[in-house]
Amino acid sequence: MTTTPAPTRAETEAMIAEVLGQYPTKAAKFRTKHIKANDPEGSKECEVKSNIKSRPGVMTIRGCAYAGSKGVVWGPVKDLVTISHGPVGCGQYSWATRRNYAHGHLGVNNFTAMQITTDFQEKDIVFGGDGKLETVLDEIVELFPLAKGVSIQSECPIGLIGDDIEAVAKKSAKKHDMPIIPVRCEGFRGVSQSLGHHIANDAVRDHVLGTGGGTFEQTDYDVALIGDYNIGGDAWASRRILEEMGLRVIAQWSGDGTLNEMKSTHLSKLNLIHCYRSMNYICTTMEERFGTPWTEFNFFGPSKIVFSMRKIAEFFDDEVKAKTEAAIARYQVRFDEITKAFRPRLEGKRVMLAIGGLRPRHTIGAYEDLGMEVVGTGYEFAHKDDYTRTYSMLKEGTLLYDDPNSFELEEFAKHLKPDLMGAGVKEKYVFHKMGIPFRQMHSWDYSGPYHGVDGFAVFARDMDIAINSPAWDLLEAPWSKAGEVV
Amino acid sequence: MTTTPEHASAVPLRVLDHNDIFRDEVYQKQFEGKREFEDAAPKEEVQRVLDWTRGWEYREKNFAREGLTVNPAKACQPLGAVLAALGFEGTMPLVHGSQGCVAYFRSHFARHFKEPVPAASTSMTEDAAVFGGINNLVEAMENITALYKPKHIAVSTTCMAEVIGEDLFAYIGAAREQEVISQDFPVSYAHTPSFVGSHITGYDVMLKGIIEMLSKSPDADASKVEKSDKVRLNVIPGFDTYVGNHREYRRILELMGVDPLILGDHSSSLDSPADGEYFLYPGGTPLTQGALAKFSRASLLLQESTLRRTAEYIQKDWKQDTILLETPIGVKGTDAFLTAVARVAEVEVPAELTLERGRLVDAITDSHAYVHGKRVALAGDPDLVIALTRFVLELGMIPVHVVSTNADATFKARMEKVLSASKFGAEATVWPEKDLWHLRSLVFTEPVDLLIGSMQLKYISREANVPLVRVGFPIFDRHHLHRFPIIGYTGGLHLLTQLVNTILDEMDRNAPDHSFDAVR
């Protein structure tokens, strides 16, 4: 098997300079700060700047604050009705596309894969939409009697026309005796989805956190699973491990989650956070307000799963530690079976990633467990603390890009010639045309779960499907090969 | 859980994914255990409410809604504007406003077409909301020009830009003044507020903006029209997500000896080959040809509700024979289309098309017994729903519920004209501006045999156990349907095949052993 040797830092820097050379001066100056050759030590000159406005017109892959709040944090809570408050589009495009699996009957006791909107018309913009919102809340209560509450996800116009959704929410909450949570996640706020996560966390803090409890007996083994959106069943696969360690998961945030779980999370003995980017805020709040410790973990791939299980077990007694070791021993058999099957088919393959929250770093170990190498990675909406967690996980000279756009991803892929690209649906088909195998790493390409032991098998299988499909041998017509006569 | 074959297989390990793995007892136990923390309603209560939502009482409440919209079958204006832009050569759609919108448009179309969808945003944030987005638009033009080298930029707006009242005309002028684009670089624009109309409105105004700009460009010169003995006709399909339709329009007109100019031809940009190289702009209506469209003999506009402003513009400014037709789906729809083309271009309908017509009619006679009398519910964009209803009436099917969330004022009258022309149309109720949650009530209280509409109807289909024939937009969950035409006689055959085989699949699935017939 031939593998391209990893580029040195100087080579990567030369490549970056070449790509950025095609930018106008102003944009080049900005983009230079966001694209670096990695230094595992995290030195100052290699620091990747992040959480800064995207340049206009560059075809950023980023979304908005609404996407971060409605799409990520609030939308998956299954027994709340989530209103997309404003014009019809935002809710339409985010309807059921993120694959936050949840049990329950849609429209009865599960409101996740639905598009519930105030569908603003011109008169709502001109005269304000508060009256309509109030009507809509009344109608929701009447038509969806098992809904435990409502979250109001603001779209851009709300913050621009001076509506007072807080007042409407307060009045209606009293009238209907249920939580109605106004969220100011207008899409123009901040620079990406990230501020939407933060705003959503703050709304949970202000309206939900610590308001419940008493619906179940507490134990010393109660933990909360935070920052797992149950994409393709991820949270269920992760929960399986935690339960087999002897822990009791009292809340899932927010995939297949419920209002009651969020209300009772302050009773948790330890908060376990998977997607640090989108939910670190609430963990910090709980630590400050309730003294709940929290720890990050990574359930992608055997190495990280085993490491994380032991890290989590350290917070508990010997019984949990013993159960953890027993579980690890069982899992190892399965891990060996999976890697034995797939590693020979994936060994040495080079991967480029451009994803959101945690995955640009959290999946590195899973790829490495399969003998693959991440040669370029970057985040859509990271902050500095994401990059400081990333540098040491990668070799010197590995390409790092923050908020990469279509142009850059295509150019870097032409230079690096990866065997696999992992990004989103907007990027996917570009790479198919180029003949580069691709997996969507936001939605798991409609597969999953990828978390946990069961998820690793699916992850390995899917990377094999992408890379070893015979389809890639068909791109070139026999008569179009250079210099060949048919 | 898995079996591991020892031989070197192309599938080295059988792996269970989300479809199967959670059936495992471990997970079933987990799900049951989780209920303790959910404070969930008792199962009997959930069942009681579920049953109630399917009844007449709920239907009445559901239809009494005044503010709430649930599962609408419509999207917002700038989505349509992006599609219109992608129908033209070398064109970068640029949407002025918040950047999240463009991420949504691109993923929405990518999920449907399974294709790359280039579109840029001016990425306005809070400061631009206060001070205006002129700098955003100018820098966007500069960056697009450097990185993506378009021949034309088509600017539309998000609701943010519309609420604060952005002046696109002035901003584009500023971009020229600041020399980030040249004085003569083609830029078209349209204001596309998402709180007015729907995606079809946005398609209309952007298309109008583009053809207006082109028809005022230096290329819009009568002396540049190539001499030809063929009559040139403009074909304007509208918000038509079937790339196969664009190709079929071209094929039909060429067979008739007419020179077709399709305005808004995204059949290349949204259906490009995988051959190892990615092209950002793989096709579209050539800009120079678009500029000459006003010299064509006539324009055929094939979506009346969608193309209202474009039609008005062409009629008024181009002073051209403007022919508005229902989308040519089915036998009579296609007949009307060919008749109109033949009349305006003064050509005969060739034998080949008459033969195709005969083949479609033949296929209908083969299948008629299975589709006859089947009760159907249809939902989608107004023009599509009207054309589809006409087709199902030809097949002897009975439209029962007809829903169009984004119907305009003309919809109901046009629909009733179609329904009253057939005795199979008597049972239908037309529901403009209703959504798919209304449709759910309709289907549960007055059941049908078949649903016709977008993938968004799949929830009703599963819940009410009624098969869904996917037609329209969006269709994220089935592949390649949009690559085949649904217009013309050939398109009719594709639709008929889908309809009859869906019914036969259903019949086989439900058949008692004795009725599981080998021949249908």
mmCIF file of N, CA and C in Angstrom, chain A residues 24 26-27 53 55-59 62-63 67 78 87 92-93 95-96 99 101 103 105 115 117 119-122 136 139 142-143 148 156 188 190-191 233 236 239-240 256 260-261 334 337 345 406-407 429 433 446 448 454 461 475, chain B residues 2 4 9-10 17-18 22 27 30-31 34 37-39 50 58 61 66-72 74 76 79 92 98-99 103-104 106 114-116 119 121 125-127 136 139 143-144 148 195 272-274 276-277 456 459 463:
data_model
loop_
_atom_site.group_PDB
_atom_site.id
_atom_site.type_symbol
_atom_site.label_atom_id
_atom_site.label_comp_id
_atom_site.label_asym_id
_atom_site.label_seq_id
_atom_site.Cartn_x
_atom_site.Cartn_y
_atom_site.Cartn_z
ATOM 1 N N PRO A 24 -8.302 38.211 -2.325
ATOM 2 C CA PRO A 24 -8.015 39.642 -2.279
ATOM 3 C C PRO A 24 -7.260 39.958 -0.974
ATOM 4 N N LYS A 26 -7.503 42.006 1.579
ATOM 5 C CA LYS A 26 -8.178 42.149 2.860
ATOM 6 C C LYS A 26 -8.582 40.781 3.413
ATOM 7 N N ALA A 27 -9.248 39.991 2.573
ATOM 8 C CA ALA A 27 -9.706 38.686 3.035
ATOM 9 C C ALA A 27 -8.516 37.773 3.343
ATOM 10 N N LYS A 53 -15.975 36.617 12.773
ATOM 11 C CA LYS A 53 -16.893 36.709 11.631
ATOM 12 C C LYS A 53 -16.322 36.059 10.369
ATOM 13 N N ARG A 55 -15.836 35.953 6.398
ATOM 14 C CA ARG A 55 -15.788 37.019 5.395
ATOM 15 C C ARG A 55 -16.989 36.879 4.458
ATOM 16 N N PRO A 56 -17.593 37.981 4.086
ATOM 17 C CA PRO A 56 -18.727 37.912 3.159
ATOM 18 C C PRO A 56 -18.308 37.293 1.818
ATOM 19 N N GLY A 57 -19.203 36.493 1.256
ATOM 20 C CA GLY A 57 -19.000 35.994 -0.100
ATOM 21 C C GLY A 57 -18.091 34.795 -0.256
ATOM 22 N N VAL A 58 -17.479 34.309 0.825
ATOM 23 C CA VAL A 58 -16.485 33.244 0.654
ATOM 24 C C VAL A 58 -17.113 31.845 0.608
ATOM 25 N N MET A 59 -18.419 31.767 0.774
ATOM 26 C CA MET A 59 -19.119 30.493 0.905
ATOM 27 C C MET A 59 -18.644 29.744 2.152
ATOM 28 N N ARG A 62 -20.619 27.730 7.619
ATOM 29 C CA ARG A 62 -21.301 27.983 8.884
ATOM 30 C C ARG A 62 -22.791 28.250 8.735
ATOM 31 N N GLY A 63 -23.499 28.051 9.833
ATOM 32 C CA GLY A 63 -24.895 28.441 9.934
ATOM 33 C C GLY A 63 -25.033 29.618 10.886
ATOM 34 N N ALA A 67 -29.785 28.148 14.243
ATOM 35 C CA ALA A 67 -29.420 26.751 13.992
ATOM 36 C C ALA A 67 -28.799 26.136 15.243
ATOM 37 N N LYS A 78 -37.852 16.237 23.407
ATOM 38 C CA LYS A 78 -38.981 15.684 22.660
ATOM 39 C C LYS A 78 -40.351 16.079 23.168
ATOM 40 N N PRO A 87 -40.627 34.031 9.997
ATOM 41 C CA PRO A 87 -41.011 33.494 8.691
ATOM 42 C C PRO A 87 -40.776 31.976 8.576
ATOM 43 N N GLN A 92 -38.470 25.276 8.234
ATOM 44 C CA GLN A 92 -38.661 24.329 7.134
ATOM 45 C C GLN A 92 -37.349 23.607 6.811
ATOM 46 N N TYR A 93 -36.271 24.381 6.751
ATOM 47 C CA TYR A 93 -34.985 23.795 6.347
ATOM 48 C C TYR A 93 -34.379 22.931 7.456
ATOM 49 N N TRP A 95 -36.233 21.074 9.519
ATOM 50 C CA TRP A 95 -37.269 20.098 9.889
ATOM 51 C C TRP A 95 -36.748 18.677 9.673
ATOM 52 N N ALA A 96 -36.515 17.990 10.791
ATOM 53 C CA ALA A 96 -36.194 16.559 10.760
ATOM 54 C C ALA A 96 -34.902 16.203 10.043
ATOM 55 N N ARG A 99 -31.599 14.433 12.575
ATOM 56 C CA ARG A 99 -31.649 13.039 12.995
ATOM 57 C C ARG A 99 -31.459 12.842 14.499
ATOM 58 N N TYR A 101 -32.767 11.269 17.168
ATOM 59 C CA TYR A 101 -33.779 10.242 17.370
ATOM 60 C C TYR A 101 -34.447 10.410 18.737
ATOM 61 N N HIS A 103 -37.953 8.661 21.124
ATOM 62 C CA HIS A 103 -39.130 7.804 21.223
ATOM 63 C C HIS A 103 -40.359 8.644 21.496
ATOM 64 N N HIS A 105 -44.702 9.448 20.011
ATOM 65 C CA HIS A 105 -45.515 9.578 18.813
ATOM 66 C C HIS A 105 -45.529 11.033 18.350
ATOM 67 N N GLN A 115 -42.368 20.717 12.082
ATOM 68 C CA GLN A 115 -42.048 22.119 11.776
ATOM 69 C C GLN A 115 -43.228 22.953 12.271
ATOM 70 N N THR A 117 -44.446 26.573 13.420
ATOM 71 C CA THR A 117 -43.969 27.935 13.156
ATOM 72 C C THR A 117 -45.100 28.953 13.238
ATOM 73 N N ASP A 119 -45.009 31.354 11.149
ATOM 74 C CA ASP A 119 -45.140 31.683 9.720
ATOM 75 C C ASP A 119 -45.466 33.161 9.498
ATOM 76 N N PHE A 120 -44.543 34.015 9.865
ATOM 77 C CA PHE A 120 -44.769 35.467 9.786
ATOM 78 C C PHE A 120 -45.133 35.924 8.377
ATOM 79 N N GLN A 121 -46.136 36.790 8.330
ATOM 80 C CA GLN A 121 -46.505 37.464 7.090
ATOM 81 C C GLN A 121 -46.135 38.944 7.228
ATOM 82 N N GLU A 122 -46.304 39.661 6.154
ATOM 83 C CA GLU A 122 -45.890 41.061 6.153
ATOM 84 C C GLU A 122 -46.545 41.858 7.311
ATOM 85 N N VAL A 136 -50.851 31.579 18.920
ATOM 86 C CA VAL A 136 -50.189 30.316 18.596
ATOM 87 C C VAL A 136 -49.966 29.484 19.860
ATOM 88 N N GLU A 139 -53.161 27.889 20.851
ATOM 89 C CA GLU A 139 -53.520 26.797 19.933
ATOM 90 C C GLU A 139 -52.658 25.555 20.168
ATOM 91 N N GLU A 142 -53.997 23.689 23.074
ATOM 92 C CA GLU A 142 -55.231 22.987 22.738
ATOM 93 C C GLU A 142 -54.982 21.754 21.860
ATOM 94 N N LEU A 143 -54.100 21.900 20.884
ATOM 95 C CA LEU A 143 -53.903 20.809 19.917
ATOM 96 C C LEU A 143 -52.888 19.766 20.383
ATOM 97 N N LYS A 148 -45.183 19.334 27.356
ATOM 98 C CA LYS A 148 -44.855 19.747 28.719
ATOM 99 C C LYS A 148 -44.466 21.220 28.800
ATOM 100 N N CYS A 156 -34.519 35.873 12.727
ATOM 101 C CA CYS A 156 -33.968 37.227 12.588
ATOM 102 C C CYS A 156 -34.947 38.376 12.847
ATOM 103 N N PHE A 188 -28.857 36.596 13.125
ATOM 104 C CA PHE A 188 -27.778 37.557 12.881
ATOM 105 C C PHE A 188 -26.885 37.740 14.096
ATOM 106 N N GLY A 190 -24.080 37.013 16.723
ATOM 107 C CA GLY A 190 -22.840 36.252 16.760
ATOM 108 C C GLY A 190 -22.325 35.937 15.367
ATOM 109 N N VAL A 191 -21.420 34.976 15.296
ATOM 110 C CA VAL A 191 -20.732 34.728 14.025
ATOM 111 C C VAL A 191 -21.023 33.342 13.465
ATOM 112 N N GLY A 233 -29.043 7.630 17.052
ATOM 113 C CA GLY A 233 -29.075 6.795 18.256
ATOM 114 C C GLY A 233 -27.797 6.841 19.085
ATOM 115 N N TRP A 236 -28.098 6.649 22.910
ATOM 116 C CA TRP A 236 -28.503 5.334 23.412
ATOM 117 C C TRP A 236 -27.294 4.398 23.499
ATOM 118 N N ARG A 239 -25.261 5.642 26.435
ATOM 119 C CA ARG A 239 -25.949 5.322 27.690
ATOM 120 C C ARG A 239 -25.752 3.849 28.051
ATOM 121 N N ARG A 240 -25.736 3.009 27.035
ATOM 122 C CA ARG A 240 -25.530 1.578 27.271
ATOM 123 C C ARG A 240 -24.228 1.346 28.031
ATOM 124 N N ASP A 256 -33.266 12.721 22.584
ATOM 125 C CA ASP A 256 -34.279 11.906 23.252
ATOM 126 C C ASP A 256 -34.506 12.401 24.682
ATOM 127 N N ASN A 260 -38.494 17.097 31.952
ATOM 128 C CA ASN A 260 -38.285 16.657 33.329
ATOM 129 C C ASN A 260 -36.822 16.302 33.606
ATOM 130 N N GLU A 261 -36.184 15.684 32.600
ATOM 131 C CA GLU A 261 -34.760 15.363 32.770
ATOM 132 C C GLU A 261 -33.934 16.632 32.931
ATOM 133 N N ARG A 334 -15.043 -7.408 21.270
ATOM 134 C CA ARG A 334 -15.794 -6.831 20.155
ATOM 135 C C ARG A 334 -14.918 -5.854 19.359
ATOM 136 N N GLU A 337 -12.652 -7.733 17.160
ATOM 137 C CA GLU A 337 -13.381 -8.295 16.025
ATOM 138 C C GLU A 337 -13.577 -7.232 14.934
ATOM 139 N N ARG A 345 -8.439 -3.013 5.640
ATOM 140 C CA ARG A 345 -9.018 -2.352 4.465
ATOM 141 C C ARG A 345 -8.859 -0.837 4.535
ATOM 142 N N SER A 406 -15.798 26.759 1.008
ATOM 143 C CA SER A 406 -15.814 25.832 -0.131
ATOM 144 C C SER A 406 -14.516 25.897 -0.932
ATOM 145 N N PHE A 407 -14.085 27.115 -1.196
ATOM 146 C CA PHE A 407 -12.872 27.307 -1.990
ATOM 147 C C PHE A 407 -11.674 26.622 -1.321
ATOM 148 N N TYR A 429 -21.134 16.571 -2.233
ATOM 149 C CA TYR A 429 -21.199 16.211 -3.649
ATOM 150 C C TYR A 429 -20.064 16.819 -4.465
ATOM 151 N N LYS A 433 -17.828 14.435 -7.075
ATOM 152 C CA LYS A 433 -17.446 14.765 -8.452
ATOM 153 C C LYS A 433 -15.942 14.601 -8.637
ATOM 154 N N TYR A 446 -26.848 9.627 7.414
ATOM 155 C CA TYR A 446 -28.100 8.884 7.587
ATOM 156 C C TYR A 446 -27.864 7.489 8.168
ATOM 157 N N GLY A 448 -25.355 5.515 11.490
ATOM 158 C CA GLY A 448 -25.169 5.682 12.927
ATOM 159 C C GLY A 448 -25.807 4.525 13.675
ATOM 160 N N ASP A 454 -21.206 -0.140 20.078
ATOM 161 C CA ASP A 454 -22.041 -0.465 18.919
ATOM 162 C C ASP A 454 -21.822 0.540 17.809
ATOM 163 N N ARG A 461 -17.560 0.281 9.587
ATOM 164 C CA ARG A 461 -18.238 -0.224 8.388
ATOM 165 C C ARG A 461 -18.440 0.904 7.373
ATOM 166 N N LEU A 475 -15.029 6.345 -12.590
ATOM 167 C CA LEU A 475 -15.107 7.762 -12.954
ATOM 168 C C LEU A 475 -14.614 8.038 -14.366
ATOM 169 N N THR B 2 -23.724 -10.512 15.769
ATOM 170 C CA THR B 2 -23.109 -10.482 14.441
ATOM 171 C C THR B 2 -22.542 -11.858 14.126
ATOM 172 N N THR B 4 -19.344 -13.549 11.895
ATOM 173 C CA THR B 4 -18.109 -13.158 11.216
ATOM 174 C C THR B 4 -17.653 -14.255 10.265
ATOM 175 N N SER B 9 -14.140 -11.532 2.573
ATOM 176 C CA SER B 9 -15.313 -11.040 1.870
ATOM 177 C C SER B 9 -15.175 -9.548 1.644
ATOM 178 N N ALA B 10 -15.909 -9.046 0.640
ATOM 179 C CA ALA B 10 -15.966 -7.599 0.446
ATOM 180 C C ALA B 10 -16.725 -6.950 1.594
ATOM 181 N N ASP B 17 -26.803 -1.446 12.230
ATOM 182 C CA ASP B 17 -26.861 -0.016 12.520
ATOM 183 C C ASP B 17 -28.192 0.341 13.176
ATOM 184 N N HIS B 18 -28.513 1.623 13.163
ATOM 185 C CA HIS B 18 -29.694 2.103 13.906
ATOM 186 C C HIS B 18 -30.993 1.416 13.517
ATOM 187 N N PHE B 22 -31.094 -1.279 17.847
ATOM 188 C CA PHE B 22 -31.876 -0.890 19.031
ATOM 189 C C PHE B 22 -33.063 -1.811 19.308
ATOM 190 N N TYR B 27 -31.247 -2.703 24.739
ATOM 191 C CA TYR B 27 -31.753 -1.355 24.472
ATOM 192 C C TYR B 27 -33.219 -1.230 24.841
ATOM 193 N N GLN B 30 -33.294 -0.534 28.295
ATOM 194 C CA GLN B 30 -32.815 0.833 28.544
ATOM 195 C C GLN B 30 -33.932 1.855 28.309
ATOM 196 N N PHE B 31 -34.646 1.672 27.203
ATOM 197 C CA PHE B 31 -35.697 2.647 26.852
ATOM 198 C C PHE B 31 -36.811 2.622 27.912
ATOM 199 N N LYS B 34 -35.587 4.371 31.032
ATOM 200 C CA LYS B 34 -35.439 5.831 30.906
ATOM 201 C C LYS B 34 -36.741 6.562 31.238
ATOM 202 N N PHE B 37 -37.355 8.722 34.356
ATOM 203 C CA PHE B 37 -36.839 10.099 34.500
ATOM 204 C C PHE B 37 -37.579 11.093 33.609
ATOM 205 N N GLU B 38 -38.410 10.574 32.752
ATOM 206 C CA GLU B 38 -39.080 11.437 31.772
ATOM 207 C C GLU B 38 -40.356 12.064 32.310
ATOM 208 N N ASP B 39 -40.868 11.508 33.380
ATOM 209 C CA ASP B 39 -42.172 11.947 33.881
ATOM 210 C C ASP B 39 -43.184 11.896 32.736
ATOM 211 N N LEU B 50 -53.701 10.150 21.201
ATOM 212 C CA LEU B 50 -53.416 9.787 19.804
ATOM 213 C C LEU B 50 -54.720 9.518 19.050
ATOM 214 N N TYR B 58 -61.078 16.615 16.756
ATOM 215 C CA TYR B 58 -59.750 17.223 16.596
ATOM 216 C C TYR B 58 -59.650 17.954 15.259
ATOM 217 N N LYS B 61 -61.071 21.383 15.557
ATOM 218 C CA LYS B 61 -60.143 22.265 16.286
ATOM 219 C C LYS B 61 -58.942 22.619 15.412
ATOM 220 N N GLU B 66 -55.851 29.776 13.867
ATOM 221 C CA GLU B 66 -55.735 31.096 13.230
ATOM 222 C C GLU B 66 -54.293 31.567 13.116
ATOM 223 N N GLY B 67 -53.455 31.133 14.043
ATOM 224 C CA GLY B 67 -52.080 31.626 14.008
ATOM 225 C C GLY B 67 -51.045 30.544 13.744
ATOM 226 N N LEU B 68 -51.346 29.356 14.226
ATOM 227 C CA LEU B 68 -50.347 28.286 14.233
ATOM 228 C C LEU B 68 -50.230 27.598 12.875
ATOM 229 N N THR B 69 -48.991 27.353 12.469
ATOM 230 C CA THR B 69 -48.725 26.577 11.256
ATOM 231 C C THR B 69 -47.907 25.347 11.658
ATOM 232 N N VAL B 70 -48.349 24.171 11.211
ATOM 233 C CA VAL B 70 -47.659 22.920 11.556
ATOM 234 C C VAL B 70 -47.370 22.141 10.277
ATOM 235 N N ASN B 71 -46.117 21.852 10.060
ATOM 236 C CA ASN B 71 -45.696 21.095 8.881
ATOM 237 C C ASN B 71 -46.231 21.685 7.569
ATOM 238 N N PRO B 72 -45.893 22.931 7.291
ATOM 239 C CA PRO B 72 -46.342 23.532 6.037
ATOM 240 C C PRO B 72 -45.588 22.957 4.840
ATOM 241 N N LYS B 74 -44.291 24.496 2.269
ATOM 242 C CA LYS B 74 -43.744 25.654 1.557
ATOM 243 C C LYS B 74 -42.453 26.093 2.226
ATOM 244 N N CYS B 76 -39.230 29.464 1.937
ATOM 245 C CA CYS B 76 -39.252 30.924 1.838
ATOM 246 C C CYS B 76 -38.630 31.432 0.542
ATOM 247 N N LEU B 79 -34.943 30.924 -1.129
ATOM 248 C CA LEU B 79 -34.641 29.574 -1.634
ATOM 249 C C LEU B 79 -34.952 29.510 -3.125
ATOM 250 N N MET B 92 -23.302 33.032 -9.826
ATOM 251 C CA MET B 92 -23.219 32.788 -8.387
ATOM 252 C C MET B 92 -24.407 33.449 -7.711
ATOM 253 N N SER B 98 -28.323 37.437 6.742
ATOM 254 C CA SER B 98 -27.675 36.499 7.660
ATOM 255 C C SER B 98 -27.139 35.293 6.900
ATOM 256 N N GLN B 99 -26.013 34.761 7.372
ATOM 257 C CA GLN B 99 -25.392 33.680 6.600
ATOM 258 C C GLN B 99 -26.063 32.318 6.812
ATOM 259 N N ALA B 103 -26.690 28.700 4.300
ATOM 260 C CA ALA B 103 -26.334 27.328 4.686
ATOM 261 C C ALA B 103 -27.562 26.430 4.554
ATOM 262 N N TYR B 104 -28.721 26.943 4.957
ATOM 263 C CA TYR B 104 -29.951 26.162 4.844
ATOM 264 C C TYR B 104 -30.342 25.920 3.385
ATOM 265 N N ARG B 106 -28.475 25.832 0.766
ATOM 266 C CA ARG B 106 -27.535 24.910 0.120
ATOM 267 C C ARG B 106 -27.773 23.485 0.580
ATOM 268 N N LYS B 114 -28.927 15.847 -4.568
ATOM 269 C CA LYS B 114 -27.689 15.082 -4.369
ATOM 270 C C LYS B 114 -26.579 15.680 -5.247
ATOM 271 N N GLU B 115 -26.471 16.986 -5.188
ATOM 272 C CA GLU B 115 -25.528 17.735 -6.020
ATOM 273 C C GLU B 115 -24.942 18.878 -5.197
ATOM 274 N N PRO B 116 -23.763 19.380 -5.586
ATOM 275 C CA PRO B 116 -23.244 20.581 -4.932
ATOM 276 C C PRO B 116 -24.123 21.771 -5.301
ATOM 277 N N ALA B 119 -23.679 28.820 -3.478
ATOM 278 C CA ALA B 119 -24.430 30.038 -3.167
ATOM 279 C C ALA B 119 -23.668 30.721 -2.047
ATOM 280 N N SER B 121 -23.195 34.102 0.797
ATOM 281 C CA SER B 121 -23.928 35.006 1.676
ATOM 282 C C SER B 121 -23.092 36.254 1.917
ATOM 283 N N THR B 125 -24.089 40.519 10.292
ATOM 284 C CA THR B 125 -24.230 40.229 11.726
ATOM 285 C C THR B 125 -24.813 41.465 12.418
ATOM 286 N N GLU B 126 -24.714 41.476 13.750
ATOM 287 C CA GLU B 126 -25.407 42.521 14.512
ATOM 288 C C GLU B 126 -25.030 43.942 14.099
ATOM 289 N N ASP B 127 -23.733 44.152 13.841
ATOM 290 C CA ASP B 127 -23.327 45.510 13.466
ATOM 291 C C ASP B 127 -23.962 45.917 12.136
ATOM 292 N N ASN B 136 -20.698 44.696 3.673
ATOM 293 C CA ASN B 136 -20.791 43.251 3.490
ATOM 294 C C ASN B 136 -21.014 42.906 2.025
ATOM 295 N N GLU B 139 -17.780 43.710 -0.041
ATOM 296 C CA GLU B 139 -16.701 42.728 0.157
ATOM 297 C C GLU B 139 -17.084 41.365 -0.402
ATOM 298 N N ASN B 143 -14.784 39.204 -2.879
ATOM 299 C CA ASN B 143 -14.306 37.843 -2.589
ATOM 300 C C ASN B 143 -14.833 36.817 -3.592
ATOM 301 N N ILE B 144 -16.087 36.970 -3.970
ATOM 302 C CA ILE B 144 -16.664 36.042 -4.947
ATOM 303 C C ILE B 144 -15.905 36.128 -6.259
ATOM 304 N N TYR B 148 -14.314 32.671 -6.862
ATOM 305 C CA TYR B 148 -15.255 31.821 -7.594
ATOM 306 C C TYR B 148 -15.497 32.267 -9.039
ATOM 307 N N PHE B 195 -41.181 36.813 4.463
ATOM 308 C CA PHE B 195 -42.491 36.956 5.103
ATOM 309 C C PHE B 195 -43.574 37.336 4.090
ATOM 310 N N SER B 272 -24.713 17.256 -12.676
ATOM 311 C CA SER B 272 -23.442 17.227 -13.408
ATOM 312 C C SER B 272 -22.763 15.874 -13.211
ATOM 313 N N PRO B 273 -21.901 15.498 -14.141
ATOM 314 C CA PRO B 273 -21.290 14.161 -14.066
ATOM 315 C C PRO B 273 -20.220 14.049 -12.984
ATOM 316 N N ALA B 274 -20.007 12.825 -12.508
ATOM 317 C CA ALA B 274 -18.867 12.531 -11.647
ATOM 318 C C ALA B 274 -17.788 11.933 -12.541
ATOM 319 N N GLY B 276 -14.245 12.967 -11.934
ATOM 320 C CA GLY B 276 -12.943 13.254 -11.355
ATOM 321 C C GLY B 276 -12.649 14.731 -11.226
ATOM 322 N N GLU B 277 -13.468 15.557 -11.841
ATOM 323 C CA GLU B 277 -13.209 16.984 -11.760
ATOM 324 C C GLU B 277 -14.486 17.704 -11.361
ATOM 325 N N GLN B 456 -42.266 15.132 2.523
ATOM 326 C CA GLN B 456 -42.808 15.605 3.796
ATOM 327 C C GLN B 456 -44.139 14.941 4.151
ATOM 328 N N TYR B 459 -44.677 11.128 6.836
ATOM 329 C CA TYR B 459 -45.140 10.898 8.215
ATOM 330 C C TYR B 459 -46.609 10.488 8.219
ATOM 331 N N GLU B 463 -48.163 6.807 9.291
ATOM 332 C CA GLU B 463 -49.112 6.791 10.392
ATOM 333 C C GLU B 463 -50.481 6.294 9.950
#
